[in-house]
Structure formats: structure tokens, C-alpha cells
mmCIF file of C-alpha atoms in Angstrom:
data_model
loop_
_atom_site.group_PDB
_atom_site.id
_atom_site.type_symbol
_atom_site.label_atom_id
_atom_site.label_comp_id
_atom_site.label_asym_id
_atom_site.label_seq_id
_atom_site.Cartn_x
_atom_site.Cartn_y
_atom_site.Cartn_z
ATOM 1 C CA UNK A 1 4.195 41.378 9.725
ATOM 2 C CA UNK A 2 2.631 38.755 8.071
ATOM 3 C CA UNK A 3 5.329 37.612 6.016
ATOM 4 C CA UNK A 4 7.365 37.776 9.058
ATOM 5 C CA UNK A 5 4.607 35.590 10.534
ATOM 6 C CA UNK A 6 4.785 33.656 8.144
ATOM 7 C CA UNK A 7 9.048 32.914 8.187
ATOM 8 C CA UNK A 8 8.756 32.398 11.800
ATOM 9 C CA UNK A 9 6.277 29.612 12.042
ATOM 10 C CA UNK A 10 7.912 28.288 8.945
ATOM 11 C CA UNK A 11 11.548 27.790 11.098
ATOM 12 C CA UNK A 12 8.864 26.166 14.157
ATOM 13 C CA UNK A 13 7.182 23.790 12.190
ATOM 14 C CA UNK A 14 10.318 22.590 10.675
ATOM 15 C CA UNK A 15 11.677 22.508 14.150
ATOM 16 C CA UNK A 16 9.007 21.285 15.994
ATOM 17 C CA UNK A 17 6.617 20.083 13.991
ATOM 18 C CA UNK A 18 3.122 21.447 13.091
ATOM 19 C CA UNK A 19 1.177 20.184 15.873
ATOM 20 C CA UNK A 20 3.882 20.686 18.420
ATOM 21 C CA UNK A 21 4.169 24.538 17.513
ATOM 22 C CA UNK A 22 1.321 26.466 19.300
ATOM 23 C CA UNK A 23 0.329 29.512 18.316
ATOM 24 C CA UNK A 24 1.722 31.038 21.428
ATOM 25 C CA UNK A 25 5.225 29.379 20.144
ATOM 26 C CA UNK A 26 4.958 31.443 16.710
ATOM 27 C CA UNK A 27 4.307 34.707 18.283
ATOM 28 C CA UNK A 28 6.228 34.435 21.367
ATOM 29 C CA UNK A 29 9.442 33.830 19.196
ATOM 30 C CA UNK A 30 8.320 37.074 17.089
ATOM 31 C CA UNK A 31 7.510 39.506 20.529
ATOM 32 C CA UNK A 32 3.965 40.008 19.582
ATOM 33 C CA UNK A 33 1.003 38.922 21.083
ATOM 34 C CA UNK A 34 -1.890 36.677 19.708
ATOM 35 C CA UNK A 35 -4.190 39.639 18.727
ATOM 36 C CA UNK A 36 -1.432 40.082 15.768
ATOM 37 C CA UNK A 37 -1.752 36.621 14.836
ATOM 38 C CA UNK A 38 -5.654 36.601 14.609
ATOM 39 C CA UNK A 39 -5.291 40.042 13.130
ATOM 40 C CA UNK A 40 -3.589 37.927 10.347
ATOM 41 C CA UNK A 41 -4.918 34.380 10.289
ATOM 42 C CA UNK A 42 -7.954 32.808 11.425
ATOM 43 C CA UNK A 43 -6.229 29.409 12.189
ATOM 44 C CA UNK A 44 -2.881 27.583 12.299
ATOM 45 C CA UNK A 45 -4.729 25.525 9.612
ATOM 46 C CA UNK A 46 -5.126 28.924 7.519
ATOM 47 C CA UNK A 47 -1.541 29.937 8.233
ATOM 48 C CA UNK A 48 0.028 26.214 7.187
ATOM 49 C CA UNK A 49 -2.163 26.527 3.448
ATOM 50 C CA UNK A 50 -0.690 29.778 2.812
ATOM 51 C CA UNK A 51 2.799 28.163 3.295
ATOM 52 C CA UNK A 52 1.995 25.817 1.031
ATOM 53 C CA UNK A 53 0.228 27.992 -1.327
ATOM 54 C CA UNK A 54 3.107 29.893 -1.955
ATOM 55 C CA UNK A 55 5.369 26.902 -2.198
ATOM 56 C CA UNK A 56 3.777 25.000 -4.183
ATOM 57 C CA UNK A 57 2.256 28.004 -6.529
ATOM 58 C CA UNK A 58 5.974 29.782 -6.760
ATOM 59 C CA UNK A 59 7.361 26.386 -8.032
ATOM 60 C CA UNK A 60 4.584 25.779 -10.736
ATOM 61 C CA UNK A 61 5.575 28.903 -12.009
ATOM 62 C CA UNK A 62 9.442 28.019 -12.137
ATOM 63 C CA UNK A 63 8.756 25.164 -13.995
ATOM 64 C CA UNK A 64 5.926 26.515 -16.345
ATOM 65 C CA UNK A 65 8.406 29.445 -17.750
ATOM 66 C CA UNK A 66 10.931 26.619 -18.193
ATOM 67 C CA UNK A 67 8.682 23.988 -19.780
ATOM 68 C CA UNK A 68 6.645 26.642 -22.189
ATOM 69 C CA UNK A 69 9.824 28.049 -23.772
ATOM 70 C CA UNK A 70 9.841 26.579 -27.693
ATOM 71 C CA UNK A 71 12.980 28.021 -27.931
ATOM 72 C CA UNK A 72 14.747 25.499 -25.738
ATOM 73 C CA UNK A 73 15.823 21.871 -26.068
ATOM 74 C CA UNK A 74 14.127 19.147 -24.152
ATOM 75 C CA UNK A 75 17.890 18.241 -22.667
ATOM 76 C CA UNK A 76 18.051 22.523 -21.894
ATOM 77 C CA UNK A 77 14.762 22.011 -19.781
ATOM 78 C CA UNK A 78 15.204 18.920 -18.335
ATOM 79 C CA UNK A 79 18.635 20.335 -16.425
ATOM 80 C CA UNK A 80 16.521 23.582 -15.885
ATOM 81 C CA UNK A 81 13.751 22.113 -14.442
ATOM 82 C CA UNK A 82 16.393 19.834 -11.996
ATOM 83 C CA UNK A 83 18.334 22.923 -10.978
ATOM 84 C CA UNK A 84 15.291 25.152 -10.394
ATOM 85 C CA UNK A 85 14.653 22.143 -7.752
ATOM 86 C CA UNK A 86 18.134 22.355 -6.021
ATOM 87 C CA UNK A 87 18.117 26.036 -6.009
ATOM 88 C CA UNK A 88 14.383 25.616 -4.697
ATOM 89 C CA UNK A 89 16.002 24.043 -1.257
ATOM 90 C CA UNK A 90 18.632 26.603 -0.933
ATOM 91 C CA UNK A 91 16.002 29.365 -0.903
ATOM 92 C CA UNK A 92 13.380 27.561 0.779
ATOM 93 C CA UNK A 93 14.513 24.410 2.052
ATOM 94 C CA UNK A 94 12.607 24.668 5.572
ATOM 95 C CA UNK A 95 9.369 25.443 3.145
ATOM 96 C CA UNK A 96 9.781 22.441 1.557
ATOM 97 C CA UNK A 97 10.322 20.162 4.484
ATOM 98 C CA UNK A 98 6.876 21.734 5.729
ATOM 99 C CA UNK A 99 5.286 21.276 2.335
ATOM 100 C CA UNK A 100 6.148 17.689 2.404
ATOM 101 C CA UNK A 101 5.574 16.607 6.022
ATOM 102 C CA UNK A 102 2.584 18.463 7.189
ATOM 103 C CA UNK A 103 0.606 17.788 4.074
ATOM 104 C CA UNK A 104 -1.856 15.868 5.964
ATOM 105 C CA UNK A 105 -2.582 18.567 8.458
ATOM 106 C CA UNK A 106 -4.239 20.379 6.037
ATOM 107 C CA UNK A 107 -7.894 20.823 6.161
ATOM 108 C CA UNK A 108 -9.449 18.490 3.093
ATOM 109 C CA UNK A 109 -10.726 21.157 0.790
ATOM 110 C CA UNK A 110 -6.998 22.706 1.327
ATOM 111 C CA UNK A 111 -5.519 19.216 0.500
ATOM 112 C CA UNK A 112 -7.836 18.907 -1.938
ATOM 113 C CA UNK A 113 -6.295 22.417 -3.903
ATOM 114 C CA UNK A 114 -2.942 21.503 -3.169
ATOM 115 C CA UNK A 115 -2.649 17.810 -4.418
ATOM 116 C CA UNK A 116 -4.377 19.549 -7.947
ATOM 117 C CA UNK A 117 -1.306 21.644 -7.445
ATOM 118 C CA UNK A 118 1.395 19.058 -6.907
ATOM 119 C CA UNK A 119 -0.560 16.567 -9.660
ATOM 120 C CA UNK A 120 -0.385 19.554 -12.265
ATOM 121 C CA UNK A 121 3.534 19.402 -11.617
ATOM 122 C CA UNK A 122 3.628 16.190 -12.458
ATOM 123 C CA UNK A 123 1.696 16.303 -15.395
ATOM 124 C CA UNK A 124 3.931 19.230 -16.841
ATOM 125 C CA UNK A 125 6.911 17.087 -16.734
ATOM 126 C CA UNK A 126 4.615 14.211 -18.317
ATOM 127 C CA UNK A 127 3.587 16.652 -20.848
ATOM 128 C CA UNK A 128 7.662 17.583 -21.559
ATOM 129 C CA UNK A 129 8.050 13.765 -22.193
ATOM 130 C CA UNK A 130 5.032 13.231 -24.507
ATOM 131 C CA UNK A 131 6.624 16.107 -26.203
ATOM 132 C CA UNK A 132 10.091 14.573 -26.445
ATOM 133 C CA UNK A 133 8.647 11.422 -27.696
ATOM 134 C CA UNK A 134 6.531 13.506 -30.343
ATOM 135 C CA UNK A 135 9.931 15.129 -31.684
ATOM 136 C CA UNK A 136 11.885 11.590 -31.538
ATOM 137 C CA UNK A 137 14.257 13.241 -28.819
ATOM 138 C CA UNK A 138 13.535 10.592 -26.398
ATOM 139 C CA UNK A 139 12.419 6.853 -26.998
ATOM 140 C CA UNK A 140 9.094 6.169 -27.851
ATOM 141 C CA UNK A 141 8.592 2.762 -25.498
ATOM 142 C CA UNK A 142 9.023 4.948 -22.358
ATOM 143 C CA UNK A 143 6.258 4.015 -19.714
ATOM 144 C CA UNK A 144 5.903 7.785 -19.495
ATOM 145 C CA UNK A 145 4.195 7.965 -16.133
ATOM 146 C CA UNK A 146 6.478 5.921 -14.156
ATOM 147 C CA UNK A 147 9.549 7.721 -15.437
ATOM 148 C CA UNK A 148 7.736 10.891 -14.590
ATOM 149 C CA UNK A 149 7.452 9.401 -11.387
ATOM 150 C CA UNK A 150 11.431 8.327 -11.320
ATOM 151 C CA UNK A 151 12.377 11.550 -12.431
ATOM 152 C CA UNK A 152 10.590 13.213 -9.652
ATOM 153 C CA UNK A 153 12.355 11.059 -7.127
ATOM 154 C CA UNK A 154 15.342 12.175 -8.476
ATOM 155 C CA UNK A 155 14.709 15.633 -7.834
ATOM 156 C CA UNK A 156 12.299 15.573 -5.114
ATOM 157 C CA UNK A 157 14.449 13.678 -3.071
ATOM 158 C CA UNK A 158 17.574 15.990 -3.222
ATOM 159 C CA UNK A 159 15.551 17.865 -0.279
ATOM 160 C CA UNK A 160 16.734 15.098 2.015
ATOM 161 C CA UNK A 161 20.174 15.503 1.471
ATOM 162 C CA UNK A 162 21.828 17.697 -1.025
ATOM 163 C CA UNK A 163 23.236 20.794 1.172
ATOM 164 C CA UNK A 164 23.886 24.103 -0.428
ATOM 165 C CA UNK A 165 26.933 24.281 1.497
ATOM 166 C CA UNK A 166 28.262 21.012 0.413
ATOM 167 C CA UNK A 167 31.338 19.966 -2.231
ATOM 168 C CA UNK A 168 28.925 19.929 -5.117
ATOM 169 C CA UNK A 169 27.138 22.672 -6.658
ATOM 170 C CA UNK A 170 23.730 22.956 -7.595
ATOM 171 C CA UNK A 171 24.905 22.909 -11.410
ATOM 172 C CA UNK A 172 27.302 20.146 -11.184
ATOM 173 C CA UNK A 173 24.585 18.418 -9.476
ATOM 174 C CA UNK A 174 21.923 18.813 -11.869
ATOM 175 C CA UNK A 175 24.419 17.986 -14.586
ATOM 176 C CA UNK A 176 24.813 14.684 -13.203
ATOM 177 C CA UNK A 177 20.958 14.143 -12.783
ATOM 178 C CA UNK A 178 20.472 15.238 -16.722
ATOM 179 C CA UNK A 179 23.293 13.282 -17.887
ATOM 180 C CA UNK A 180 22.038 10.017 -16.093
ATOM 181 C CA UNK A 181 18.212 10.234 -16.962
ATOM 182 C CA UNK A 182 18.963 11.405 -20.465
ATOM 183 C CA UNK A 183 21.540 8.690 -21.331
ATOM 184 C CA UNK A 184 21.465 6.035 -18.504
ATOM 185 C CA UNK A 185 24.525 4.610 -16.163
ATOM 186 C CA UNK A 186 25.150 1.550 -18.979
ATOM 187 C CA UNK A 187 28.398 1.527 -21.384
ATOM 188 C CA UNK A 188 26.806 1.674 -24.533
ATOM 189 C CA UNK A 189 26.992 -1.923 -26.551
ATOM 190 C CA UNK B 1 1.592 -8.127 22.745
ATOM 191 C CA UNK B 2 4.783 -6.138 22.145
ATOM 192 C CA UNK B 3 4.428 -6.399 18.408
ATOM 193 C CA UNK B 4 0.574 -5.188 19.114
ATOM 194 C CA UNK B 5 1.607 -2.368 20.260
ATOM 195 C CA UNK B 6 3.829 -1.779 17.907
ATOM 196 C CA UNK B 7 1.796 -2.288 14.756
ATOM 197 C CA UNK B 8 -0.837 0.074 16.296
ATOM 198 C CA UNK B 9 1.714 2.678 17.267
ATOM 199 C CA UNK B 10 2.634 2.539 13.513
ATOM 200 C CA UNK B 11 -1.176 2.786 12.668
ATOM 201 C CA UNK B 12 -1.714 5.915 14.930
ATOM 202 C CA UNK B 13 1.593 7.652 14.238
ATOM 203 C CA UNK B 14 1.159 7.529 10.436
ATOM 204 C CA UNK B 15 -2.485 8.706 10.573
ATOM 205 C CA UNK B 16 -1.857 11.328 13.750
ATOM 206 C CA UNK B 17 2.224 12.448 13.733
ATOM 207 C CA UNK B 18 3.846 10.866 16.693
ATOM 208 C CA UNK B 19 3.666 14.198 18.606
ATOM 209 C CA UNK B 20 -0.134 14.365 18.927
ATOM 210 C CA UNK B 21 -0.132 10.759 19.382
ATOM 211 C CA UNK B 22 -0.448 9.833 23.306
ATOM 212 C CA UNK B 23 0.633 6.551 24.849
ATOM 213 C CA UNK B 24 -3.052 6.761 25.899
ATOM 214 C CA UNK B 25 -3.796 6.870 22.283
ATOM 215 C CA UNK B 26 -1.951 3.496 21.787
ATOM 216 C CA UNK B 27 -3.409 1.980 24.634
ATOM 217 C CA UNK B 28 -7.092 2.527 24.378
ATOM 218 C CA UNK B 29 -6.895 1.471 20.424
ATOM 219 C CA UNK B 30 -5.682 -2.069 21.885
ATOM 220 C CA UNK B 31 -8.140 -1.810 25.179
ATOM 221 C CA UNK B 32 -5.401 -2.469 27.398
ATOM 222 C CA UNK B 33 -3.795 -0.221 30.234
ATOM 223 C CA UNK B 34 -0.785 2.186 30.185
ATOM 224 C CA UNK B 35 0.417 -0.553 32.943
ATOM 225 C CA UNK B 36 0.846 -2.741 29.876
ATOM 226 C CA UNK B 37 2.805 0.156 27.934
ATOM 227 C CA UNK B 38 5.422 0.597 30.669
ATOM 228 C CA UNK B 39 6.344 -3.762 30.863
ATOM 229 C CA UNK B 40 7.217 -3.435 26.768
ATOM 230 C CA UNK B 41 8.826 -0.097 26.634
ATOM 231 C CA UNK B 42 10.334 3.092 28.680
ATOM 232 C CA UNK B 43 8.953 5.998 26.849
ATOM 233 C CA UNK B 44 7.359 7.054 23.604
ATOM 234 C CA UNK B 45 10.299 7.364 22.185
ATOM 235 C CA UNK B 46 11.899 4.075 23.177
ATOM 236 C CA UNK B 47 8.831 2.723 20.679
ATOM 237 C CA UNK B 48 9.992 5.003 17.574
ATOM 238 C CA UNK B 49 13.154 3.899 17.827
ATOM 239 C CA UNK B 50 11.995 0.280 17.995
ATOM 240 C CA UNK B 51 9.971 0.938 14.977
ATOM 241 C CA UNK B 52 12.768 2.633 12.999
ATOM 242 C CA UNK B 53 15.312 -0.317 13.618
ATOM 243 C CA UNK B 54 12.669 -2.965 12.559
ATOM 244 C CA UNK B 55 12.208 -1.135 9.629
ATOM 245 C CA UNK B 56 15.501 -0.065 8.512
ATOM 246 C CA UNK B 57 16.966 -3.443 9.555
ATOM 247 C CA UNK B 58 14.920 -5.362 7.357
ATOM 248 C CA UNK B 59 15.212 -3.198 4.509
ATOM 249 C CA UNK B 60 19.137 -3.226 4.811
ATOM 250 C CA UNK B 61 18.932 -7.324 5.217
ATOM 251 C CA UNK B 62 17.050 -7.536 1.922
ATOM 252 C CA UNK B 63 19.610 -5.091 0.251
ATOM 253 C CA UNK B 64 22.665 -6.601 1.521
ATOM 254 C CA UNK B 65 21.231 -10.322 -0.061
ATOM 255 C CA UNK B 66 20.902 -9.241 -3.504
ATOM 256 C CA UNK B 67 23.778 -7.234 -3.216
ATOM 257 C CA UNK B 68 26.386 -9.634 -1.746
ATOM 258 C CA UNK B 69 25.080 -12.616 -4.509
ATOM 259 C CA UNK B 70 28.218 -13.018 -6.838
ATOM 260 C CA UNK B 71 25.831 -14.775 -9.153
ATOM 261 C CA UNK B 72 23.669 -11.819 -10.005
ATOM 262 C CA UNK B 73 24.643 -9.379 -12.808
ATOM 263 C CA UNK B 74 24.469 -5.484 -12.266
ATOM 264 C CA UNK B 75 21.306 -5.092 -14.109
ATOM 265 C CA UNK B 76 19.564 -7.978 -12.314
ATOM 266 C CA UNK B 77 20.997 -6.698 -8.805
ATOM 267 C CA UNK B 78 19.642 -3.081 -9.787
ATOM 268 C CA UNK B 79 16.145 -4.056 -10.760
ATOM 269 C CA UNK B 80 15.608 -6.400 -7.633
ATOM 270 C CA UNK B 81 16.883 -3.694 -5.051
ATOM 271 C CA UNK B 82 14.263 -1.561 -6.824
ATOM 272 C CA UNK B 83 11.871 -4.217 -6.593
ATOM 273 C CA UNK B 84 12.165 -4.939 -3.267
ATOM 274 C CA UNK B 85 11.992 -1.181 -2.190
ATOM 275 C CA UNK B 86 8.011 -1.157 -3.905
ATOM 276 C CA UNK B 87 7.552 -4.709 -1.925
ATOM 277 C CA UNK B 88 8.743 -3.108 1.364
ATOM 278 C CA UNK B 89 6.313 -0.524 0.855
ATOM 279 C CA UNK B 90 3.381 -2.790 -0.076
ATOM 280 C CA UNK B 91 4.447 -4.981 2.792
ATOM 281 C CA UNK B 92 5.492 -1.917 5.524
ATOM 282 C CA UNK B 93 3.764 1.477 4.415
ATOM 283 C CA UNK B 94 3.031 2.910 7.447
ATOM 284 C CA UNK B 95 6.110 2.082 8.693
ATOM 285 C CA UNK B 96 8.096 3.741 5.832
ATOM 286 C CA UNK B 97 6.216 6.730 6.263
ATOM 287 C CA UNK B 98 6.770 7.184 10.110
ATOM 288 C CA UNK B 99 10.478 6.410 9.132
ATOM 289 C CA UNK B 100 10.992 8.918 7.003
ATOM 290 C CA UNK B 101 8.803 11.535 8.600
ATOM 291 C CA UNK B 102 9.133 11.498 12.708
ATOM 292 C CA UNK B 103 12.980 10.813 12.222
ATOM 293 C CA UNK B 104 13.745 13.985 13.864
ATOM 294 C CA UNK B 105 12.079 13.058 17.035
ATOM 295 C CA UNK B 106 14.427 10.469 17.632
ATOM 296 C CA UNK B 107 16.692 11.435 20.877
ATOM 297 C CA UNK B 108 19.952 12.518 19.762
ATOM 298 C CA UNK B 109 22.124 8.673 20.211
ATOM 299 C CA UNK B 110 19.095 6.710 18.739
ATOM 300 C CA UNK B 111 19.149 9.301 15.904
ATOM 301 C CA UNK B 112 22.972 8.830 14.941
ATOM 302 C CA UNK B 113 22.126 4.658 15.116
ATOM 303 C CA UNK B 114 19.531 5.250 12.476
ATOM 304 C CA UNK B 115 21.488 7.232 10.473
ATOM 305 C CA UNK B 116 24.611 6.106 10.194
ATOM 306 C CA UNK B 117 22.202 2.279 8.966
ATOM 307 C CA UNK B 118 20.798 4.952 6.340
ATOM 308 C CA UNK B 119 24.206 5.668 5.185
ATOM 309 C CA UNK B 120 24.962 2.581 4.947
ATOM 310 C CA UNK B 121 21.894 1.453 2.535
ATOM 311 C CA UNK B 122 23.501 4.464 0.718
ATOM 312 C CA UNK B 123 26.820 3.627 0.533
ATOM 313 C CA UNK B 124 26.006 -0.442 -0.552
ATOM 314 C CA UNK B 125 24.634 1.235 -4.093
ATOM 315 C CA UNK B 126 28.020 3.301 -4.217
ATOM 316 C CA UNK B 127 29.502 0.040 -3.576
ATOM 317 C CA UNK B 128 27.366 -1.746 -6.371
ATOM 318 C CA UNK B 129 27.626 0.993 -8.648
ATOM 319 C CA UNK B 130 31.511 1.118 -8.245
ATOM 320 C CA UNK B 131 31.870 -2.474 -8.812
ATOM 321 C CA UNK B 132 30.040 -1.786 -12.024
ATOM 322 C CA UNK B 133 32.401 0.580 -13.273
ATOM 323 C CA UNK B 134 35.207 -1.989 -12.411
ATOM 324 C CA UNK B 135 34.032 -4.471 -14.044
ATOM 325 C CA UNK B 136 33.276 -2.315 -17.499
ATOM 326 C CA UNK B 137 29.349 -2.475 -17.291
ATOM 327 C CA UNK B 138 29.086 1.132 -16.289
ATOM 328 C CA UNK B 139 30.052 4.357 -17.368
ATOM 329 C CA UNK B 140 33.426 5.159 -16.197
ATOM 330 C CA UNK B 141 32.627 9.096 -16.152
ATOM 331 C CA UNK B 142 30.021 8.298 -13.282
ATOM 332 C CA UNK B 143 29.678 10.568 -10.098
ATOM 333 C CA UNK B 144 28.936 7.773 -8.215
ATOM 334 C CA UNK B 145 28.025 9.575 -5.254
ATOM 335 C CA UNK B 146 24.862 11.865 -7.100
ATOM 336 C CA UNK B 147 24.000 9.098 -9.264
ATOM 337 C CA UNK B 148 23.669 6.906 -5.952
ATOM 338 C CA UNK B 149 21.290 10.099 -4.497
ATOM 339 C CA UNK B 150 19.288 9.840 -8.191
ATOM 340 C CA UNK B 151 18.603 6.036 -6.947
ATOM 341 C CA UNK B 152 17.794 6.292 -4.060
ATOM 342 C CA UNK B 153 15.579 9.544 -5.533
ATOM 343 C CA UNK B 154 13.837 7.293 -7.353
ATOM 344 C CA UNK B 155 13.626 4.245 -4.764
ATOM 345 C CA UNK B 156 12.439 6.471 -2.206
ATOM 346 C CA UNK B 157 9.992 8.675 -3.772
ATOM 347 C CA UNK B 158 7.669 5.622 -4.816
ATOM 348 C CA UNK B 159 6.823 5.547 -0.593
ATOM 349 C CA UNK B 160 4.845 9.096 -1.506
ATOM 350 C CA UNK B 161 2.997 7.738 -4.642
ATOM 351 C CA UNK B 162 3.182 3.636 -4.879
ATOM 352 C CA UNK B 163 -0.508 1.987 -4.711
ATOM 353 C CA UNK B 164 0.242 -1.868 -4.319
ATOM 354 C CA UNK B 165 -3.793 -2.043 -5.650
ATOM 355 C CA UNK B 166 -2.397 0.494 -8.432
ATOM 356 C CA UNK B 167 -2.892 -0.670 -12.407
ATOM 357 C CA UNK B 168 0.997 -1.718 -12.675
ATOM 358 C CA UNK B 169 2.267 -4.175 -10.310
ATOM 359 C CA UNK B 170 5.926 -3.882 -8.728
ATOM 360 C CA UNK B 171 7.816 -5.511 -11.261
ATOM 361 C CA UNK B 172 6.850 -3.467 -14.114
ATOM 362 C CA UNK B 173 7.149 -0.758 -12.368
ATOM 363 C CA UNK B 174 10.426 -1.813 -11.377
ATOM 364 C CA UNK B 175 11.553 -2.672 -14.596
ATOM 365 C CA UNK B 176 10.656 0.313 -15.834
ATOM 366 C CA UNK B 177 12.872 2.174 -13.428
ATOM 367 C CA UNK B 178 15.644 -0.089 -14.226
ATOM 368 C CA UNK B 179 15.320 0.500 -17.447
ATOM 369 C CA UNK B 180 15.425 4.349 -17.269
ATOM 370 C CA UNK B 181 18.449 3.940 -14.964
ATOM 371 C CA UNK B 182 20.434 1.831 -17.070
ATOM 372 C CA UNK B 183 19.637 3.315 -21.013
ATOM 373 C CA UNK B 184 18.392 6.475 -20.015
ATOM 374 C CA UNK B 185 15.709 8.048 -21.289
ATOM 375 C CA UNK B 186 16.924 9.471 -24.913
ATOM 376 C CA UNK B 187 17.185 8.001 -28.242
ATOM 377 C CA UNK B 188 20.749 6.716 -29.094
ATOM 378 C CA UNK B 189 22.498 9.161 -31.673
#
């Protein structure tokens, strides 16, 4: 029940938004009554850090089996760590809507936990590019936080627009995101 | 007055969502009457949408310039619609924000307006980047379209993470970008 809780106010707040969705919305649209919820969750504010919790904590972990492997290339991790993201949306894509919309919602020690979260993400792909500079992979006068930065646009963003449904799959896709941020769009000269 | 109303409507919306926002809200943070509301605009909604054109008609003006100038190479077009992104957002943050976030509560024919101006921001870097290809200055084995998204990606994302008061100032940062986007980030073999 409290997964299912869980699912449902997921599809309302990506709906609706988070304020808009009462709690009488999320268990109305499940048949049960508000004792359940409370039997569950002290708060909507509870509820929406759980969501986020185990977006945010299920997607560190992606990305830290990926990153810690020594027996793969930087290029091998780079596309993993872009298709992980694109297969990310198709399994959770109303998840990460929430995640990135109704951030500010949160209560601040919750925002607090889950910016650490989000900043550690960022820091593992920093620490992947330190890395590649160390082994003379990738070019050593990279401003390594701003490409960090550009690199999680590049993925980050796909949650606006890339549909699992559409022409492209999620490996073509990430093929073209590794092929541009590892060699560029330039002709060579 | 109208433009009051607006900038504090931007104010409240990016701090409060536009849902939990009231037209009472926007009129007691200016000390004026809902009377005053109702002369400027129909509805809540009427506002967003005046919000979201202002925004995205700006931001496709500035494109279109740099775009359309027959003197400016490829690289130099690239790195000032990049530069001009982190500008809009030093210049228009708020406004950014509610445009990308309260989108969806745009009524249905005010929502296909907006989009179909996004698409068109879109398709102007498929336009640049297939003129590039044309000429010989980029990479003929290009998928335009997902190397477009990886732009934008990048473009885009800066609105969640971009400090104008930050320790590197837009045009680094922007050069930076272009940079990545152009070489890439690996060492030539």
C-alpha cells in the first residue's frame, strides 16, 4: 500500500502539481480513505522526500556501479552513465519531473539532504573527468566544472523531450551524446 | 502598472508555484486592489501566458540576430547564442524558471503558441548546425536533431545552476561550453 501510495501521488503531482494535489486527491484516486494515508505518512511533505529519496538515491547508485568499475574505459562509462539517464525517464519519467519541479516544496532540512545528493552526482562525474585527465584520455585544459555542468545539461535535459516511444532509441541516443562530448561537432583541421 | 504586476507575478510565482499563488497574492504585494488586476488582465492565466510570450519572444529575437548575421562564423554564432542564454538568465531568472516550470498550466491554445515558439528556438540550431555541415565546418556524420537536444541540454540546464555573482562570468563560461561543443572533450589520437 505504500508503494502504491506512493505511484499514485507520483502520477498527481506530475499532473497537478504538488500543491494542487490534496491529500484527499491521492487517496480518493486509490479508494482508500485518509486513515491509510496517515497510517503511512505523517505529511504530504514526508510523502514528496521519500519520492525523491528514492529517485535521487536509486540513480546515485546507477551511476556509482558505472563510475567505480576499473575495468571499463572512460568513453565505456561516459555512454553508460548517458544511457542509464535515458533509460532513467522511461522507467521513471513522472519521478523525475517531480524530482525536478517540486524541489522547493521540500521542507529545508529535506532540501538540505537532497541537494548533498544531487551535488554528490555531480561531483562523481567531476571525479570521472579528473580521472580522464589523470590517464591523458581527455585534455588536460578542460575547465572541469563547467563541462561537468554541460555534460549534465546534456543528459539532464533529455527529460524534457526525448520519448521512449520515439524514432530514436535510448542507445542510438546516447551514442550521439558520447560521440559529440568526446570528440566535438568540428571537422578536424 | 501592467508591467508591475507582471514583474511581481514573476516574483511570487517563482518563489510560491503559480497554483498556490492568488491574484490576491499579487495584489496585496503591490498594495493595490483586485479592481486593478481585472483592467490589465482576464484571469490568472491570461498573466502566465503574458509572461511566457515576453520571455520566449525575447529570447527567440536575440537568437534569430546572431543567427541570421551572414558575417558571423559558426563558432562565433555558437558561442554568442550560448552567451546570450547565461545573459537571459542573469537578466530574466525568475522568468526562465516560471517558463520552464508552470508551462503545463497554460490553457490548452496558449500552450500550443508557446510551444510551437520553443520549437522553433529548436529548430534555428538545426538550421545553424545544418548550414555548418554545408559549408564543411562540421561533421558530416552529425545527427543533427540529438546534437541540437545536447545544445540546448547544455543551454538550458545553466537556468538550474548559473550564479551571475558566481566566480566565472558568462563569457568564460560560455567559451568553455563552446569549446566542449566544438573539440569535444578527448585528446586527439
Amino acid at each position: 500500500m505504500k508503494q502504491k501510495i506512493k505511484e499514485h501521488s507520483i502520477q498527481l503531482f506530475d499532473k497537478k502539481g504538488f500543491t494542487s494535489t490534496s491529500i484527499q486527491d491521492i487517496v480518493e484516486s486509490i479508494g482508500v480513505t485518509k486513515g491509510t494515508f496517515y497510517y503511512y505518512y505523517t505529511s504530504k511533505e514526508q510523502l514528496l522526500m521519500e519520492i525523491h529519496l528514492q529517485f535521487i538515491d536509486e540513480v546515485l547508485n546507477e551511476q556509482e556501479e558505472v563510475i567505480n568499475d576499473s575495468k571499463k574505459s572512460f568513453s565505456d562509462k561516459l555512454f553508460e552513465v548517458i544511457y542509464l539517464s535515458l533509460m532513467d525517464i522511461k522507467k521513471q519519467g513522472p519521478s523525475a519531473k517531480v524530482f525536478y519541479r517540486e524541489m522547493r516544496h521540500l521542507n529545508p532540512e529535506s532540501l538540505t539532504e537532497i541537494k548533498a545528493k544531487r551535488d554528490l552526482y555531480r561531483f562523481n562525474i567531476e571525479k570521472l573527468l579528473n580521472e580522464g585527465i589523470k590517464n591523458g584520455d581527455l585534455r588536460s585544459d578542460l575547465d572541469v566544472p563547467i563541462v561537468s555542468f554541460g555534460i549534465l545539461g546534456v543528459m539532464n535535459w533529455s527529460y524534457e523531450w526525448y520519448n521512449a516511444e520515439g524514432q530514436k532509441n535510448a542507445f542510438e541516443i546516447a551514442k550521439s551524446f558520447q560521440d559529440m562530448i568526446l570528440k566535438g561537432i568540428k571537422v578536424e583541421e
